[in-house]
Each structure stands twice: as C-alpha cells, then as structure tokens.
Short mmCIF file of C-alpha atoms in Angstrom, two decimals:
data_model
loop_
_atom_site.label_atom_id
_atom_site.label_comp_id
_atom_site.label_asym_id
_atom_site.label_seq_id
_atom_site.Cartn_x
_atom_site.Cartn_y
_atom_site.Cartn_z
CA MET A 23 -27.24 42.38 -191.96
CA ASP A 24 -27.11 40.17 -188.86
CA THR A 25 -25.85 42.65 -186.28
CA LEU A 26 -25.57 40.10 -183.49
CA ALA A 27 -23.39 37.80 -185.59
CA LEU A 28 -21.20 40.73 -186.58
CA VAL A 29 -20.79 41.83 -182.96
CA GLU A 30 -19.87 38.31 -181.88
CA ARG A 31 -17.28 38.13 -184.64
CA ILE A 32 -15.50 41.51 -184.40
CA GLY A 33 -16.80 43.14 -181.18
CA GLU A 34 -19.12 46.03 -180.34
CA SER A 35 -16.75 48.96 -180.87
CA PRO A 36 -15.44 47.81 -184.26
CA THR A 37 -19.03 47.13 -185.34
CA ALA A 38 -20.04 50.66 -184.37
CA ALA A 39 -17.08 52.06 -186.32
CA LEU A 40 -17.96 49.87 -189.31
CA PHE A 41 -21.54 51.13 -189.24
CA GLY A 42 -20.20 54.69 -189.16
CA LEU A 43 -17.94 53.91 -192.12
CA ILE A 44 -20.87 52.54 -194.14
CA THR A 45 -23.02 55.57 -193.34
CA GLY A 46 -20.16 57.93 -194.17
CA ILE A 47 -19.37 56.31 -197.52
CA ILE A 48 -23.00 56.58 -198.63
CA PHE A 49 -23.11 60.19 -197.48
CA GLY A 50 -19.75 61.09 -199.07
CA ILE A 51 -20.58 59.66 -202.49
CA SER A 52 -24.09 61.12 -202.53
CA ALA A 53 -23.08 64.58 -201.27
CA GLN A 54 -20.19 64.84 -203.72
CA ARG A 55 -22.27 63.87 -206.74
CA SER A 56 -25.32 65.97 -205.81
CA ARG A 57 -23.34 68.98 -204.51
CA PHE A 58 -25.64 69.00 -201.50
CA CYS A 59 -25.03 72.12 -199.41
CA LEU A 60 -27.28 74.03 -197.01
CA ARG A 61 -25.15 77.16 -197.46
CA ALA A 62 -25.71 77.13 -201.22
CA ALA A 63 -29.45 76.62 -200.74
CA THR A 64 -29.80 79.48 -198.25
CA VAL A 65 -27.76 81.88 -200.38
CA GLU A 66 -29.90 81.01 -203.41
CA PHE A 67 -33.07 81.53 -201.38
CA ALA A 68 -31.76 84.83 -199.96
CA ARG A 69 -31.38 86.08 -203.53
CA GLY A 70 -35.06 85.41 -204.20
CA LYS A 71 -34.68 82.13 -206.07
CA MET A 72 -36.06 78.65 -205.58
CA GLY A 73 -33.46 77.09 -207.82
CA PRO A 74 -31.46 73.88 -208.16
CA ARG A 75 -29.61 74.24 -204.81
CA VAL A 76 -32.86 74.60 -202.90
CA ALA A 77 -34.28 71.64 -204.82
CA VAL A 78 -31.30 69.46 -203.88
CA TRP A 79 -31.57 70.40 -200.20
CA LEU A 80 -35.33 69.75 -200.15
CA LEU A 81 -34.81 66.36 -201.78
CA THR A 82 -32.29 65.40 -199.12
CA PHE A 83 -34.44 66.61 -196.24
CA SER A 84 -37.63 64.98 -197.55
CA THR A 85 -35.88 61.67 -198.23
CA ALA A 86 -34.57 61.59 -194.68
CA LEU A 87 -38.07 62.24 -193.33
CA VAL A 88 -39.68 59.52 -195.44
CA TRP A 89 -37.04 56.85 -194.78
CA VAL A 90 -36.63 57.53 -191.06
CA GLN A 91 -40.32 57.87 -190.29
CA GLY A 92 -41.07 54.87 -192.52
CA ALA A 93 -38.45 52.82 -190.68
CA GLN A 94 -40.18 53.66 -187.41
CA MET A 95 -43.52 52.51 -188.74
CA LEU A 96 -41.92 49.22 -189.85
CA GLY A 97 -40.26 48.68 -186.47
CA LEU A 98 -36.71 49.07 -187.84
CA PHE A 99 -35.94 52.05 -185.64
CA ARG A 100 -37.42 53.89 -182.66
CA GLY A 101 -36.90 57.63 -182.63
CA SER A 102 -37.60 57.95 -178.92
CA ASP A 103 -34.39 55.99 -178.27
CA ALA A 104 -32.23 58.40 -180.28
CA ARG A 105 -29.51 60.21 -178.35
CA ILE A 106 -30.86 63.62 -179.38
CA MET A 107 -34.25 62.75 -177.86
CA ALA A 108 -32.89 61.22 -174.66
CA VAL A 109 -31.11 64.36 -173.43
CA THR A 110 -32.27 67.80 -172.39
CA GLY A 111 -32.73 70.08 -175.36
CA SER A 112 -31.71 73.74 -175.33
CA TRP A 113 -33.97 76.34 -176.91
CA SER A 114 -31.41 79.08 -176.28
CA GLY A 115 -28.65 76.91 -177.70
CA ALA A 116 -30.68 76.19 -180.82
CA ILE A 117 -31.36 79.90 -181.37
CA ILE A 118 -27.93 81.33 -180.61
CA GLY A 119 -25.96 78.40 -181.99
CA GLY A 120 -28.15 78.15 -185.08
CA LEU A 121 -27.67 81.83 -185.90
CA MET A 122 -23.91 81.53 -185.36
CA PHE A 123 -23.68 78.43 -187.52
CA GLY A 124 -25.75 79.99 -190.32
CA THR A 125 -23.52 83.05 -190.33
CA GLY A 126 -20.38 80.93 -190.21
CA MET A 127 -21.29 78.65 -193.09
CA VAL A 128 -21.82 81.64 -195.40
CA LEU A 129 -18.46 83.12 -194.43
CA ALA A 130 -16.72 79.74 -194.80
CA ARG A 131 -18.49 79.00 -198.10
CA GLY A 132 -19.94 75.74 -196.87
CA CYS A 133 -21.35 73.97 -193.83
CA SER A 134 -19.17 71.51 -191.91
CA GLY A 135 -20.41 68.52 -193.91
CA ARG A 136 -19.81 70.28 -197.20
CA LEU A 137 -16.32 71.33 -196.12
CA LEU A 138 -15.47 67.70 -195.36
CA VAL A 139 -16.68 66.60 -198.78
CA LEU A 140 -14.80 69.41 -200.57
CA ALA A 141 -11.62 68.69 -198.60
CA SER A 142 -11.81 65.11 -199.85
CA THR A 143 -11.79 66.34 -203.45
CA GLY A 144 -8.59 68.38 -203.12
CA ASN A 145 -9.97 71.68 -201.84
CA LEU A 146 -7.26 72.97 -199.48
CA ARG A 147 -9.48 75.88 -198.40
CA SER A 148 -11.86 73.35 -196.93
CA VAL A 149 -9.02 71.42 -195.29
CA VAL A 150 -7.97 74.53 -193.35
CA SER A 151 -11.55 75.53 -192.48
CA GLY A 152 -12.45 71.98 -191.53
CA LEU A 153 -9.50 71.62 -189.17
CA ILE A 154 -10.35 74.93 -187.48
CA PHE A 155 -13.96 73.78 -187.17
CA ALA A 156 -12.91 70.50 -185.54
CA VAL A 157 -10.54 72.20 -183.08
CA VAL A 158 -13.13 74.79 -182.02
CA ALA A 159 -15.79 72.07 -181.72
CA GLN A 160 -13.48 70.13 -179.39
CA MET A 161 -12.76 73.30 -177.39
CA SER A 162 -16.50 73.85 -177.09
CA LEU A 163 -17.14 70.26 -176.04
CA HIS A 164 -14.39 69.66 -173.48
CA GLY A 165 -12.03 72.66 -173.64
CA ILE A 166 -11.81 76.30 -172.71
CA LEU A 167 -15.07 77.22 -174.49
CA ALA A 168 -17.14 74.51 -172.77
CA PRO A 169 -18.21 76.68 -169.79
CA TRP A 170 -19.50 79.36 -172.16
CA ARG A 171 -21.38 76.78 -174.18
CA ASP A 172 -22.95 75.34 -171.04
CA LYS A 173 -23.91 78.78 -169.76
CA LEU A 174 -25.64 79.77 -172.99
CA ALA A 175 -27.31 76.37 -173.38
CA MET A 176 -28.79 76.49 -169.89
CA LEU A 177 -30.52 79.84 -170.42
CA TRP A 178 -33.63 78.09 -171.75
CA ILE A 179 -34.01 74.31 -171.79
CA THR A 180 -36.69 71.73 -172.47
CA PRO A 181 -38.55 70.30 -169.45
CA ASN A 182 -38.24 66.84 -167.85
CA GLY A 183 -34.64 66.25 -168.90
CA GLU A 184 -35.43 65.20 -172.47
CA ASN A 185 -36.08 66.73 -175.87
CA ILE A 186 -39.54 67.27 -177.34
CA ASN A 187 -40.96 65.30 -180.25
CA LEU A 188 -42.90 67.76 -182.39
CA LEU A 189 -45.37 65.16 -183.64
CA THR A 190 -46.17 64.06 -180.10
CA ALA A 191 -46.37 67.63 -178.82
CA LEU A 192 -48.83 68.55 -181.58
CA HIS A 193 -50.81 65.31 -181.09
CA LEU A 194 -50.20 64.23 -184.68
CA PRO A 195 -50.13 60.59 -185.83
CA GLN A 196 -46.87 58.91 -186.85
CA GLN A 197 -47.95 58.91 -190.49
CA THR A 198 -47.74 62.71 -190.50
CA GLY A 199 -43.95 62.53 -190.77
CA VAL A 200 -44.09 60.40 -193.91
CA ALA A 201 -46.84 62.56 -195.41
CA LEU A 202 -44.83 65.73 -194.78
CA GLY A 203 -41.78 64.13 -196.35
CA VAL A 204 -43.75 63.12 -199.44
CA GLY A 205 -45.16 66.65 -199.74
CA ILE A 206 -41.72 68.26 -199.53
CA ALA A 207 -40.37 65.71 -202.01
CA ALA A 208 -43.14 66.63 -204.47
CA LEU A 209 -42.14 70.30 -204.24
CA ALA A 210 -38.47 69.38 -204.64
CA LEU A 211 -39.15 67.25 -207.73
CA TYR A 212 -41.22 70.07 -209.22
CA LEU A 213 -38.30 72.46 -208.74
CA ALA A 214 -35.91 69.84 -210.13
CA ALA A 215 -38.00 69.47 -213.27
CA ARG A 216 -38.42 73.23 -213.60
CA HIS A 217 -34.67 73.81 -213.49
CA LYS A 218 -33.88 70.77 -215.63
CA ILE A 219 -31.96 68.92 -212.91
CA GLY A 220 -31.01 65.50 -214.24
CA PRO A 221 -32.16 62.30 -212.52
CA LYS A 222 -28.62 61.48 -211.40
CA THR A 223 -28.46 64.65 -209.30
CA TRP A 224 -31.76 64.16 -207.53
CA ILE A 225 -31.10 60.47 -207.00
CA PHE A 226 -27.80 61.28 -205.29
CA ALA A 227 -29.48 64.10 -203.34
CA SER A 228 -31.94 61.52 -202.06
CA GLY A 229 -28.95 59.33 -201.22
CA VAL A 230 -27.74 61.90 -198.68
CA GLY A 231 -31.09 61.66 -196.88
CA PHE A 232 -30.99 57.88 -197.17
CA SER A 233 -27.59 57.80 -195.44
CA VAL A 234 -29.19 59.48 -192.41
CA ALA A 235 -31.78 56.72 -192.21
CA VAL A 236 -29.05 54.07 -192.61
CA GLY A 237 -27.14 55.52 -189.68
CA TRP A 238 -30.20 55.58 -187.45
CA MET A 239 -31.19 52.00 -188.29
CA LEU A 240 -27.69 50.56 -187.96
CA THR A 241 -26.94 52.15 -184.58
CA TRP A 242 -30.40 51.20 -183.30
CA SER A 243 -29.85 47.58 -184.34
CA LEU A 244 -26.49 47.60 -182.55
CA ALA A 245 -28.06 49.00 -179.38
CA GLN A 246 -30.50 46.09 -179.31
CA VAL A 247 -27.74 43.47 -179.04
CA ALA A 248 -24.86 45.37 -177.40
CA PHE A 249 -23.86 44.45 -173.86
CA ASP A 250 -22.75 48.01 -173.06
CA PRO A 251 -25.03 51.01 -173.80
CA ALA A 252 -24.58 52.04 -177.42
CA PRO A 253 -25.56 55.56 -178.52
CA ILE A 254 -28.23 55.66 -181.21
CA THR A 255 -27.14 58.33 -183.63
CA SER A 256 -26.57 59.06 -187.31
CA ALA A 257 -24.81 61.50 -189.64
CA THR A 258 -23.55 64.65 -187.96
CA PHE A 259 -20.22 66.44 -188.17
CA SER A 260 -19.73 68.56 -185.06
CA GLY A 261 -19.11 65.95 -182.36
CA PRO A 262 -17.67 63.37 -184.81
CA SER A 263 -15.15 65.88 -186.21
CA ALA A 264 -13.93 66.66 -182.70
CA ASN A 265 -13.91 62.98 -181.68
CA THR A 266 -12.07 61.90 -184.82
CA LEU A 267 -9.44 64.57 -184.25
CA MET A 268 -8.91 63.35 -180.67
CA PHE A 269 -8.84 59.72 -181.79
CA PHE A 270 -5.61 60.39 -183.66
CA LEU A 271 -4.17 62.43 -180.78
CA ASP A 272 -5.14 60.25 -177.82
CA ARG A 273 -3.61 56.78 -177.54
CA ASN A 274 -6.45 55.70 -175.21
CA ALA A 275 -9.25 56.64 -177.61
CA VAL A 276 -11.64 53.84 -178.59
CA LEU A 277 -13.47 53.02 -181.78
CA GLU A 278 -17.07 54.21 -182.11
CA PHE A 279 -19.60 55.21 -184.77
CA ASP A 280 -18.16 58.74 -185.03
CA ILE A 281 -14.66 57.43 -185.74
CA GLY A 282 -15.92 55.49 -188.75
CA LEU A 283 -18.27 58.21 -190.02
CA VAL A 284 -15.75 60.95 -190.86
CA PRO A 285 -13.23 58.67 -192.66
CA GLY A 286 -16.18 57.12 -194.48
CA VAL A 287 -17.25 60.49 -195.85
CA VAL A 288 -13.67 61.28 -196.87
CA LEU A 289 -13.28 57.93 -198.62
CA GLY A 290 -16.65 58.11 -200.38
CA ALA A 291 -16.22 61.68 -201.61
CA PHE A 292 -12.59 61.09 -202.63
CA LEU A 293 -13.38 57.99 -204.70
CA SER A 294 -16.44 59.63 -206.22
CA SER A 295 -14.46 62.70 -207.31
CA LEU A 296 -11.75 60.50 -208.83
CA ILE A 297 -14.24 58.40 -210.77
CA VAL A 298 -16.03 61.40 -212.29
CA GLY A 299 -12.82 63.38 -212.84
CA GLU A 300 -13.61 66.17 -210.36
CA PHE A 301 -10.64 65.79 -208.02
CA ARG A 302 -8.43 68.88 -208.26
CA TRP A 303 -6.22 70.86 -205.92
CA GLN A 304 -7.58 74.28 -204.96
CA ALA A 305 -6.33 76.97 -202.58
CA PHE A 306 -7.46 80.31 -201.18
CA ASP A 307 -7.84 83.06 -203.78
CA SER A 308 -6.85 85.91 -201.45
CA VAL A 309 -6.14 86.87 -197.86
CA PRO A 310 -9.67 88.33 -197.30
CA VAL A 311 -11.23 85.07 -198.48
CA MET A 312 -9.00 83.07 -196.17
CA ARG A 313 -9.76 85.36 -193.22
CA SER A 314 -13.49 85.10 -193.87
CA ALA A 315 -13.30 81.30 -194.07
CA MET A 316 -11.37 81.03 -190.82
CA ILE A 317 -13.82 83.28 -188.95
CA GLY A 318 -16.70 81.29 -190.39
CA ALA A 319 -15.15 78.00 -189.26
CA VAL A 320 -14.80 79.32 -185.69
CA LEU A 321 -18.45 80.43 -185.64
CA MET A 322 -19.58 77.06 -186.99
CA GLY A 323 -17.49 75.09 -184.51
CA PHE A 324 -18.92 76.82 -181.46
CA GLY A 325 -22.38 77.29 -182.97
CA ALA A 326 -22.78 73.62 -183.86
CA MET A 327 -21.86 72.40 -180.39
CA LEU A 328 -24.19 74.97 -178.84
CA ALA A 329 -27.07 74.19 -181.21
CA GLY A 330 -26.80 70.45 -180.64
CA GLY A 331 -25.61 69.72 -184.15
CA CYS A 332 -24.51 71.10 -187.50
CA ALA A 333 -26.53 71.64 -190.67
CA ILE A 334 -26.60 67.86 -191.10
CA GLY A 335 -26.70 66.72 -187.48
CA ALA A 336 -29.45 69.08 -186.36
CA GLY A 337 -30.84 70.17 -189.71
CA VAL A 338 -31.40 66.77 -191.30
CA THR A 339 -30.58 64.01 -188.80
CA GLY A 340 -32.27 65.66 -185.81
CA GLY A 341 -35.05 66.99 -187.98
CA SER A 342 -35.83 63.51 -189.30
CA VAL A 343 -36.87 62.35 -185.80
CA PHE A 344 -38.77 65.61 -185.21
CA ALA A 345 -36.59 66.79 -182.33
CA ALA A 346 -38.03 70.21 -181.54
CA THR A 347 -34.71 71.93 -180.83
CA ALA A 348 -33.27 70.53 -184.08
CA TRP A 349 -36.07 72.12 -186.11
CA LEU A 350 -35.54 75.41 -184.27
CA ALA A 351 -31.79 75.25 -184.87
CA LEU A 352 -32.36 74.56 -188.57
CA PHE A 353 -34.71 77.53 -188.83
CA CYS A 354 -32.15 79.79 -187.14
CA MET A 355 -29.40 78.50 -189.46
CA TRP A 356 -31.49 79.63 -192.42
CA ILE A 357 -32.13 83.01 -190.79
CA GLY A 358 -28.45 83.52 -189.94
CA ALA A 359 -27.33 82.55 -193.44
CA ILE A 360 -29.93 84.71 -195.19
CA ALA A 361 -29.11 87.74 -193.01
CA THR A 362 -25.36 87.30 -193.61
CA THR A 363 -25.90 86.99 -197.36
CA HIS A 364 -27.88 90.22 -197.43
CA LEU A 365 -25.26 92.01 -195.30
CA PHE A 366 -22.49 90.97 -197.66
CA ASN A 367 -24.52 92.03 -200.67
CA LEU A 368 -25.08 95.43 -199.09
CA ARG A 369 -21.37 95.73 -198.34
CA LEU A 370 -20.50 94.90 -201.92
CA SER A 371 -23.03 97.30 -203.41
#
C-alpha cells in the first residue's frame, strides 16, 4: 500500500481512520472465529489446566511477537518510535491497574476487547458492560477520575521520561524477540494438537496477533509521510473506546486511528458471526450476574487507563514491542484474574 499516495488523495486523518478500520476488521473477524479471550485463558489456567483457551491466547501472543519483531528486522516498523515507548511508563500503574483489570475481566466475563466482539454478535450483556467500560475509561482519562489515575501512576515511574525496552535493558539481540515468539508458538501448537483444536481456530488465533502487527506497520508508515505528528500505535481498547464514544458526542472531534479501530472490530465480528450463523441476541441471566458485570466493567475502565492499556493494548500490543510496563501489567492481569477466580470458587464451595 502506497501510504503517501493515499494521504495525498484523502488526507492524513481519514488515512489514519482507514488504517484503524483495516486493523479492527482483521482483529474482529479473527477474535470472533477463534474466541480469543484473556479472561477465559486465565480462568482455565487458574483451574489447573493448560487447555484450548490457553493455547489460543498463546498463539495470539506469539504471533504478535514474531510478526512485530520480524517487521522491525525488515525495516517495516521501528518499535522505539511507538507511542507506548515514547512516554514515561508507570510501574505502579502497571501493578495496580493490572490487578484491577484482571479482577474486572473475570467479574465482567471478558476483557474489553472480548466484550466488544461479543457485543457485535448480539450479546446485550457485553453492550452494557462495554458502554460502562468506555465511560469509566473516559472519566479516568479526562474526567473526575483523572487526578486519582495520575496520582497512582506517579507513585513509581520509569526514568528519563520514556518507557524501557526489555530486550535493550537485558542486552539481548533483536532476534531474541522472534526466537521467543517461535518458542511460545511451538508450545501453543503442542497444546492445540493435544486438545484437538482444528486448524481454523489456531489460524484465526494467529490472525489476532497479526492484526497487532498490521496496526503497528500501518501507523508507522503514516508517520513517515505525515506533515503533522502521527501517533504510532496499534490495537488497544481503553483509549480508543473512550475516544470513539466522545467522537459521537463532540461535534469538534476529528478522525484518527482509534476512531476507525473500534467500528472496524464491530464490523468484522458482526459479519463473521452472521456468516457462520453465530449471531444471536443474549441478555443478563440474573441481577447478580448483571451487578457483577457492571462492577467488573468499572474496574476494567479505570484499571486499563492506569495500567497503560487493556489486555490487548498492554498485554499483546505493548508486549509485542517489549515495553517493560506492558509486560508487568500483563503479569498483574493474570495474577488478578487467577486470584479472583479462586476467590469466587471458594465462595461457591
């Protein structure tokens, strides 16, 4: 794709939105078909299993690592230019926000990305939870919760006003990222074969990781030709959910990558569910389930903005460029989800 020609034809902002739409469609189709979900993987792991949900998550994560790190080696993308690497990282935000997000996604029965995909297939539970998530994310970004987010984030930050690249900090060569991705992929494929996961599922699981690489490469290519500074980013659903919500509420809002990403996911997941006959209306089963989902959405909204991203934004997108705080946030999301799963099991027993 000739990015310069596209920019000259339709402009920088529409091009950014188009790139977001492309990334979102790939993500939406792949996530809907593979049933990719960090919450499902952590719950499965918490119950002592390395089953199909863990395999799907590992396939997504490893694919993102291989494609993104491979793109850097080929000169198609430069991770040091990514927005997550160019700003101060927060260790305290990653820990506190990651734990909150992990807890929230168990209560809400899905991370923010999964809720968006489910909402697109007729799940009204996810529509309600997703809207609450977006509102709380916006409140945490620019609203009444922003001072609290800033205060917690500033408790412990990375030095020199930028994030830390784990490979650089550990003095490891660039090829290490690809090698790690290949190793994780081998484990994931072993688990897929062990649990008789069909090739369609693991291909689509890999497609979720591929969408992350597509987003990075497209926004990086735009930044190389744009007259105004263009953020280099990829799939994430905390900031974009809040920005998309405000886009439809603010007449002065402008097009950007985020504004194309969320509708792209909705469109991709919706069409995919229609094609395979999986679109169906669903609602809350009971008041306790609804209450749990709403509390979980609030925790995810604030936790994601504090952690610097959601299960996708920090866990896969940030992890693929080896942002240190993203890896820490991902670890804490797992811990929070596992602890919450055990607590609920104890309560039920």
